[in-house]
Amino acid sequence: EGQNPYGALAVRAEGAVAVQATRAATEVQAQVIMARQFPRSPVQATDRILQECDIPELAKVALYSYPRGGTQVEGPSIRLAEVLKRHWGNMMSGTIEVDRNGETSSMLAYAWDLETNVMSRKEFKVAHVRDSNRGGKQKVTEERDIYEVGANAGSRRERACILALIPGHVVNAAVARCKKTVETKIGNVAEAAARMIG
């Protein structure tokens, strides 16, 4: 008598959170153990990466390119980074919304090499706005739109984290192979573009 009737509910909720945290920690620990027991073969991993870069559908979306300051900025896209991560193996990556405060979200992007225990992470804030060709920046308020704005910004940071952990010569070989695949499929890109315009 005289006790909080919700006390038992709070204890059960805390217990459920503790169980979930323990389960997540156990899953990560198991992944680390498996990565150590079955280490990657850099040669085989690179072969698998390059074989996938021979697929025209990947090669077409493997690089981003946009003009900046009179030059063309180019690099591996998130699609290519995902291929690199998958075939390099023993890696985890992702993007997490850590906090939402008014019109911004605090985000964390990370990539973790489970085999070497090296992690790359980026913390950043995302304003709940979307660039619009018509009216500059447009405020978003719907949950789905906020999620999409965060996911878009997060994928660029996640890509950077993944690329920070994959050896540069492997990334460069994948980029070169994708370019070769595109050229084999449509010929010289500049010449093909001129033909299409004509």
PDB file of N, CA, C and O in Angstrom, residues 136-179:
ATOM      1  N   GLY A 136      15.632  27.535 -53.800  1.00  0.00           N
ATOM      2  CA  GLY A 136      16.722  27.416 -52.838  1.00  0.00           C
ATOM      3  C   GLY A 136      16.459  26.301 -51.846  1.00  0.00           C
ATOM      4  O   GLY A 136      16.065  25.212 -52.221  1.00  0.00           O
ATOM      5  N   LYS A 137      16.639  26.587 -50.563  1.00  0.00           N
ATOM      6  CA  LYS A 137      16.450  25.566 -49.535  1.00  0.00           C
ATOM      7  C   LYS A 137      14.994  25.524 -49.091  1.00  0.00           C
ATOM      8  O   LYS A 137      14.365  26.535 -48.873  1.00  0.00           O
ATOM      9  N   GLN A 138      14.484  24.291 -48.941  1.00  0.00           N
ATOM     10  CA  GLN A 138      13.099  24.079 -48.579  1.00  0.00           C
ATOM     11  C   GLN A 138      13.051  23.317 -47.253  1.00  0.00           C
ATOM     12  O   GLN A 138      13.633  22.226 -47.134  1.00  0.00           O
ATOM     13  N   LYS A 139      12.381  23.858 -46.246  1.00  0.00           N
ATOM     14  CA  LYS A 139      12.269  23.209 -44.942  1.00  0.00           C
ATOM     15  C   LYS A 139      11.406  21.954 -45.071  1.00  0.00           C
ATOM     16  O   LYS A 139      10.387  21.968 -45.764  1.00  0.00           O
ATOM     17  N   VAL A 140      11.815  20.863 -44.407  1.00  0.00           N
ATOM     18  CA  VAL A 140      11.013  19.643 -44.407  1.00  0.00           C
ATOM     19  C   VAL A 140      10.543  19.355 -42.979  1.00  0.00           C
ATOM     20  O   VAL A 140      11.293  19.564 -42.025  1.00  0.00           O
ATOM     21  N   THR A 141       9.318  18.881 -42.863  1.00  0.00           N
ATOM     22  CA  THR A 141       8.749  18.614 -41.531  1.00  0.00           C
ATOM     23  C   THR A 141       8.201  17.196 -41.404  1.00  0.00           C
ATOM     24  O   THR A 141       8.055  16.693 -40.301  1.00  0.00           O
ATOM     25  N   GLU A 142       7.899  16.564 -42.529  1.00  0.00           N
ATOM     26  CA  GLU A 142       7.375  15.192 -42.489  1.00  0.00           C
ATOM     27  C   GLU A 142       8.488  14.225 -42.090  1.00  0.00           C
ATOM     28  O   GLU A 142       9.643  14.368 -42.522  1.00  0.00           O
ATOM     29  N   GLU A 143       8.138  13.213 -41.305  1.00  0.00           N
ATOM     30  CA  GLU A 143       9.109  12.241 -40.800  1.00  0.00           C
ATOM     31  C   GLU A 143       9.875  11.566 -41.945  1.00  0.00           C
ATOM     32  O   GLU A 143      11.092  11.419 -41.882  1.00  0.00           O
ATOM     33  N   ARG A 144       9.163  11.181 -42.988  1.00  0.00           N
ATOM     34  CA  ARG A 144       9.806  10.515 -44.120  1.00  0.00           C
ATOM     35  C   ARG A 144      10.822  11.432 -44.799  1.00  0.00           C
ATOM     36  O   ARG A 144      11.907  11.005 -45.160  1.00  0.00           O
ATOM     37  N   ASP A 145      10.469  12.705 -44.976  1.00  0.00           N
ATOM     38  CA  ASP A 145      11.381  13.664 -45.606  1.00  0.00           C
ATOM     39  C   ASP A 145      12.612  13.911 -44.748  1.00  0.00           C
ATOM     40  O   ASP A 145      13.730  14.003 -45.251  1.00  0.00           O
ATOM     41  N   ILE A 146      12.407  14.018 -43.432  1.00  0.00           N
ATOM     42  CA  ILE A 146      13.541  14.215 -42.517  1.00  0.00           C
ATOM     43  C   ILE A 146      14.477  13.013 -42.590  1.00  0.00           C
ATOM     44  O   ILE A 146      15.702  13.158 -42.649  1.00  0.00           O
ATOM     45  N   TYR A 147      13.879  11.807 -42.615  1.00  0.00           N
ATOM     46  CA  TYR A 147      14.683  10.589 -42.734  1.00  0.00           C
ATOM     47  C   TYR A 147      15.501  10.600 -44.025  1.00  0.00           C
ATOM     48  O   TYR A 147      16.699  10.290 -44.019  1.00  0.00           O
ATOM     49  N   GLU A 148      14.859  10.949 -45.146  1.00  0.00           N
ATOM     50  CA  GLU A 148      15.551  10.937 -46.436  1.00  0.00           C
ATOM     51  C   GLU A 148      16.685  11.955 -46.499  1.00  0.00           C
ATOM     52  O   GLU A 148      17.754  11.671 -47.047  1.00  0.00           O
ATOM     53  N   VAL A 149      16.476  13.152 -45.927  1.00  0.00           N
ATOM     54  CA  VAL A 149      17.535  14.166 -45.889  1.00  0.00           C
ATOM     55  C   VAL A 149      18.723  13.642 -45.076  1.00  0.00           C
ATOM     56  O   VAL A 149      19.876  13.759 -45.478  1.00  0.00           O
ATOM     57  N   GLY A 150      18.425  13.029 -43.919  1.00  0.00           N
ATOM     58  CA  GLY A 150      19.493  12.475 -43.079  1.00  0.00           C
ATOM     59  C   GLY A 150      20.210  11.316 -43.744  1.00  0.00           C
ATOM     60  O   GLY A 150      21.439  11.215 -43.695  1.00  0.00           O
ATOM     61  N   ALA A 151      19.446  10.424 -44.382  1.00  0.00           N
ATOM     62  CA  ALA A 151      20.044   9.265 -45.050  1.00  0.00           C
ATOM     63  C   ALA A 151      20.937   9.693 -46.207  1.00  0.00           C
ATOM     64  O   ALA A 151      22.016   9.122 -46.421  1.00  0.00           O
ATOM     65  N   ASN A 152      20.510  10.715 -46.952  1.00  0.00           N
ATOM     66  CA  ASN A 152      21.302  11.215 -48.080  1.00  0.00           C
ATOM     67  C   ASN A 152      22.634  11.781 -47.597  1.00  0.00           C
ATOM     68  O   ASN A 152      23.696  11.459 -48.123  1.00  0.00           O
ATOM     69  N   ALA A 153      22.574  12.629 -46.558  1.00  0.00           N
ATOM     70  CA  ALA A 153      23.806  13.204 -46.007  1.00  0.00           C
ATOM     71  C   ALA A 153      24.661  12.116 -45.366  1.00  0.00           C
ATOM     72  O   ALA A 153      25.888  12.124 -45.467  1.00  0.00           O
ATOM     73  N   GLY A 154      23.994  11.159 -44.716  1.00  0.00           N
ATOM     74  CA  GLY A 154      24.720  10.082 -44.048  1.00  0.00           C
ATOM     75  C   GLY A 154      25.444   9.168 -45.005  1.00  0.00           C
ATOM     76  O   GLY A 154      26.556   8.705 -44.711  1.00  0.00           O
ATOM     77  N   SER A 155      24.855   8.889 -46.170  1.00  0.00           N
ATOM     78  CA  SER A 155      25.490   7.958 -47.112  1.00  0.00           C
ATOM     79  C   SER A 155      26.813   8.512 -47.629  1.00  0.00           C
ATOM     80  O   SER A 155      27.765   7.768 -47.845  1.00  0.00           O
ATOM     81  N   ARG A 156      26.905   9.836 -47.789  1.00  0.00           N
ATOM     82  CA  ARG A 156      28.177  10.425 -48.234  1.00  0.00           C
ATOM     83  C   ARG A 156      29.252  10.260 -47.171  1.00  0.00           C
ATOM     84  O   ARG A 156      30.405   9.954 -47.469  1.00  0.00           O
ATOM     85  N   ARG A 157      28.871  10.450 -45.895  1.00  0.00           N
ATOM     86  CA  ARG A 157      29.843  10.284 -44.809  1.00  0.00           C
ATOM     87  C   ARG A 157      30.207   8.816 -44.617  1.00  0.00           C
ATOM     88  O   ARG A 157      31.354   8.480 -44.353  1.00  0.00           O
ATOM     89  N   GLU A 158      29.208   7.926 -44.754  1.00  0.00           N
ATOM     90  CA  GLU A 158      29.491   6.494 -44.632  1.00  0.00           C
ATOM     91  C   GLU A 158      30.460   6.055 -45.724  1.00  0.00           C
ATOM     92  O   GLU A 158      31.380   5.276 -45.476  1.00  0.00           O
ATOM     93  N   ARG A 159      30.241   6.552 -46.945  1.00  0.00           N
ATOM     94  CA  ARG A 159      31.161   6.240 -48.049  1.00  0.00           C
ATOM     95  C   ARG A 159      32.575   6.658 -47.687  1.00  0.00           C
ATOM     96  O   ARG A 159      33.528   5.895 -47.874  1.00  0.00           O
ATOM     97  N   ALA A 160      32.739   7.863 -47.145  1.00  0.00           N
ATOM     98  CA  ALA A 160      34.072   8.343 -46.765  1.00  0.00           C
ATOM     99  C   ALA A 160      34.699   7.448 -45.699  1.00  0.00           C
ATOM    100  O   ALA A 160      35.905   7.172 -45.742  1.00  0.00           O
ATOM    101  N   CYS A 161      33.889   6.982 -44.759  1.00  0.00           N
ATOM    102  CA  CYS A 161      34.406   6.106 -43.696  1.00  0.00           C
ATOM    103  C   CYS A 161      34.867   4.766 -44.269  1.00  0.00           C
ATOM    104  O   CYS A 161      35.927   4.247 -43.895  1.00  0.00           O
ATOM    105  N   ILE A 162      34.064   4.200 -45.179  1.00  0.00           N
ATOM    106  CA  ILE A 162      34.442   2.923 -45.807  1.00  0.00           C
ATOM    107  C   ILE A 162      35.737   3.087 -46.591  1.00  0.00           C
ATOM    108  O   ILE A 162      36.670   2.291 -46.458  1.00  0.00           O
ATOM    109  N   LEU A 163      35.808   4.154 -47.403  1.00  0.00           N
ATOM    110  CA  LEU A 163      36.992   4.367 -48.241  1.00  0.00           C
ATOM    111  C   LEU A 163      38.239   4.620 -47.403  1.00  0.00           C
ATOM    112  O   LEU A 163      39.352   4.338 -47.834  1.00  0.00           O
ATOM    113  N   ALA A 164      38.070   5.136 -46.181  1.00  0.00           N
ATOM    114  CA  ALA A 164      39.216   5.372 -45.300  1.00  0.00           C
ATOM    115  C   ALA A 164      39.837   4.063 -44.827  1.00  0.00           C
ATOM    116  O   ALA A 164      41.016   4.032 -44.448  1.00  0.00           O
ATOM    117  N   LEU A 165      39.062   2.965 -44.863  1.00  0.00           N
ATOM    118  CA  LEU A 165      39.563   1.681 -44.355  1.00  0.00           C
ATOM    119  C   LEU A 165      40.021   0.724 -45.449  1.00  0.00           C
ATOM    120  O   LEU A 165      40.743  -0.225 -45.171  1.00  0.00           O
ATOM    121  N   ILE A 166      39.589   0.950 -46.679  1.00  0.00           N
ATOM    122  CA  ILE A 166      40.007   0.093 -47.799  1.00  0.00           C
ATOM    123  C   ILE A 166      41.314   0.660 -48.346  1.00  0.00           C
ATOM    124  O   ILE A 166      41.411   1.861 -48.576  1.00  0.00           O
ATOM    125  N   PRO A 167      42.334  -0.193 -48.573  1.00  0.00           N
ATOM    126  CA  PRO A 167      43.600   0.331 -49.109  1.00  0.00           C
ATOM    127  C   PRO A 167      43.385   1.130 -50.399  1.00  0.00           C
ATOM    128  O   PRO A 167      42.601   0.735 -51.270  1.00  0.00           O
ATOM    129  N   GLY A 168      44.094   2.250 -50.503  1.00  0.00           N
ATOM    130  CA  GLY A 168      43.939   3.158 -51.640  1.00  0.00           C
ATOM    131  C   GLY A 168      44.182   2.498 -52.979  1.00  0.00           C
ATOM    132  O   GLY A 168      43.483   2.790 -53.959  1.00  0.00           O
ATOM    133  N   HIS A 169      45.163   1.585 -53.038  1.00  0.00           N
ATOM    134  CA  HIS A 169      45.454   0.948 -54.339  1.00  0.00           C
ATOM    135  C   HIS A 169      44.302   0.035 -54.776  1.00  0.00           C
ATOM    136  O   HIS A 169      44.063  -0.133 -55.971  1.00  0.00           O
ATOM    137  N   VAL A 170      43.554  -0.518 -53.833  1.00  0.00           N
ATOM    138  CA  VAL A 170      42.397  -1.352 -54.177  1.00  0.00           C
ATOM    139  C   VAL A 170      41.274  -0.462 -54.712  1.00  0.00           C
ATOM    140  O   VAL A 170      40.639  -0.785 -55.723  1.00  0.00           O
ATOM    141  N   VAL A 171      41.048   0.667 -54.048  1.00  0.00           N
ATOM    142  CA  VAL A 171      40.028   1.621 -54.501  1.00  0.00           C
ATOM    143  C   VAL A 171      40.366   2.128 -55.902  1.00  0.00           C
ATOM    144  O   VAL A 171      39.513   2.148 -56.795  1.00  0.00           O
ATOM    145  N   ASN A 172      41.632   2.514 -56.112  1.00  0.00           N
ATOM    146  CA  ASN A 172      42.057   3.027 -57.426  1.00  0.00           C
ATOM    147  C   ASN A 172      41.891   1.978 -58.519  1.00  0.00           C
ATOM    148  O   ASN A 172      41.474   2.302 -59.638  1.00  0.00           O
ATOM    149  N   ALA A 173      42.207   0.715 -58.199  1.00  0.00           N
ATOM    150  CA  ALA A 173      42.054  -0.366 -59.190  1.00  0.00           C
ATOM    151  C   ALA A 173      40.575  -0.548 -59.543  1.00  0.00           C
ATOM    152  O   ALA A 173      40.232  -0.751 -60.715  1.00  0.00           O
ATOM    153  N   ALA A 174      39.701  -0.453 -58.537  1.00  0.00           N
ATOM    154  CA  ALA A 174      38.258  -0.605 -58.788  1.00  0.00           C
ATOM    155  C   ALA A 174      37.737   0.536 -59.657  1.00  0.00           C
ATOM    156  O   ALA A 174      36.959   0.308 -60.592  1.00  0.00           O
ATOM    157  N   VAL A 175      38.163   1.762 -59.357  1.00  0.00           N
ATOM    158  CA  VAL A 175      37.735   2.923 -60.151  1.00  0.00           C
ATOM    159  C   VAL A 175      38.194   2.763 -61.602  1.00  0.00           C
ATOM    160  O   VAL A 175      37.416   2.965 -62.544  1.00  0.00           O
ATOM    161  N   ALA A 176      39.464   2.377 -61.795  1.00  0.00           N
ATOM    162  CA  ALA A 176      40.003   2.201 -63.147  1.00  0.00           C
ATOM    163  C   ALA A 176      39.242   1.112 -63.903  1.00  0.00           C
ATOM    164  O   ALA A 176      38.930   1.265 -65.091  1.00  0.00           O
ATOM    165  N   ARG A 177      38.905   0.016 -63.207  1.00  0.00           N
ATOM    166  CA  ARG A 177      38.200  -1.087 -63.865  1.00  0.00           C
ATOM    167  C   ARG A 177      36.788  -0.653 -64.252  1.00  0.00           C
ATOM    168  O   ARG A 177      36.305  -0.997 -65.330  1.00  0.00           O
ATOM    169  N   CYS A 178      36.120   0.118 -63.411  1.00  0.00           N
ATOM    170  CA  CYS A 178      34.773   0.603 -63.743  1.00  0.00           C
ATOM    171  C   CYS A 178      34.810   1.531 -64.957  1.00  0.00           C
ATOM    172  O   CYS A 178      33.958   1.441 -65.840  1.00  0.00           O
ATOM    173  N   LYS A 179      35.818   2.406 -65.007  1.00  0.00           N
ATOM    174  CA  LYS A 179      35.952   3.297 -66.170  1.00  0.00           C
ATOM    175  C   LYS A 179      36.171   2.491 -67.438  1.00  0.00           C
ATOM    176  O   LYS A 179      35.593   2.773 -68.493  1.00  0.00           O
TER     177      LYS A 179
END
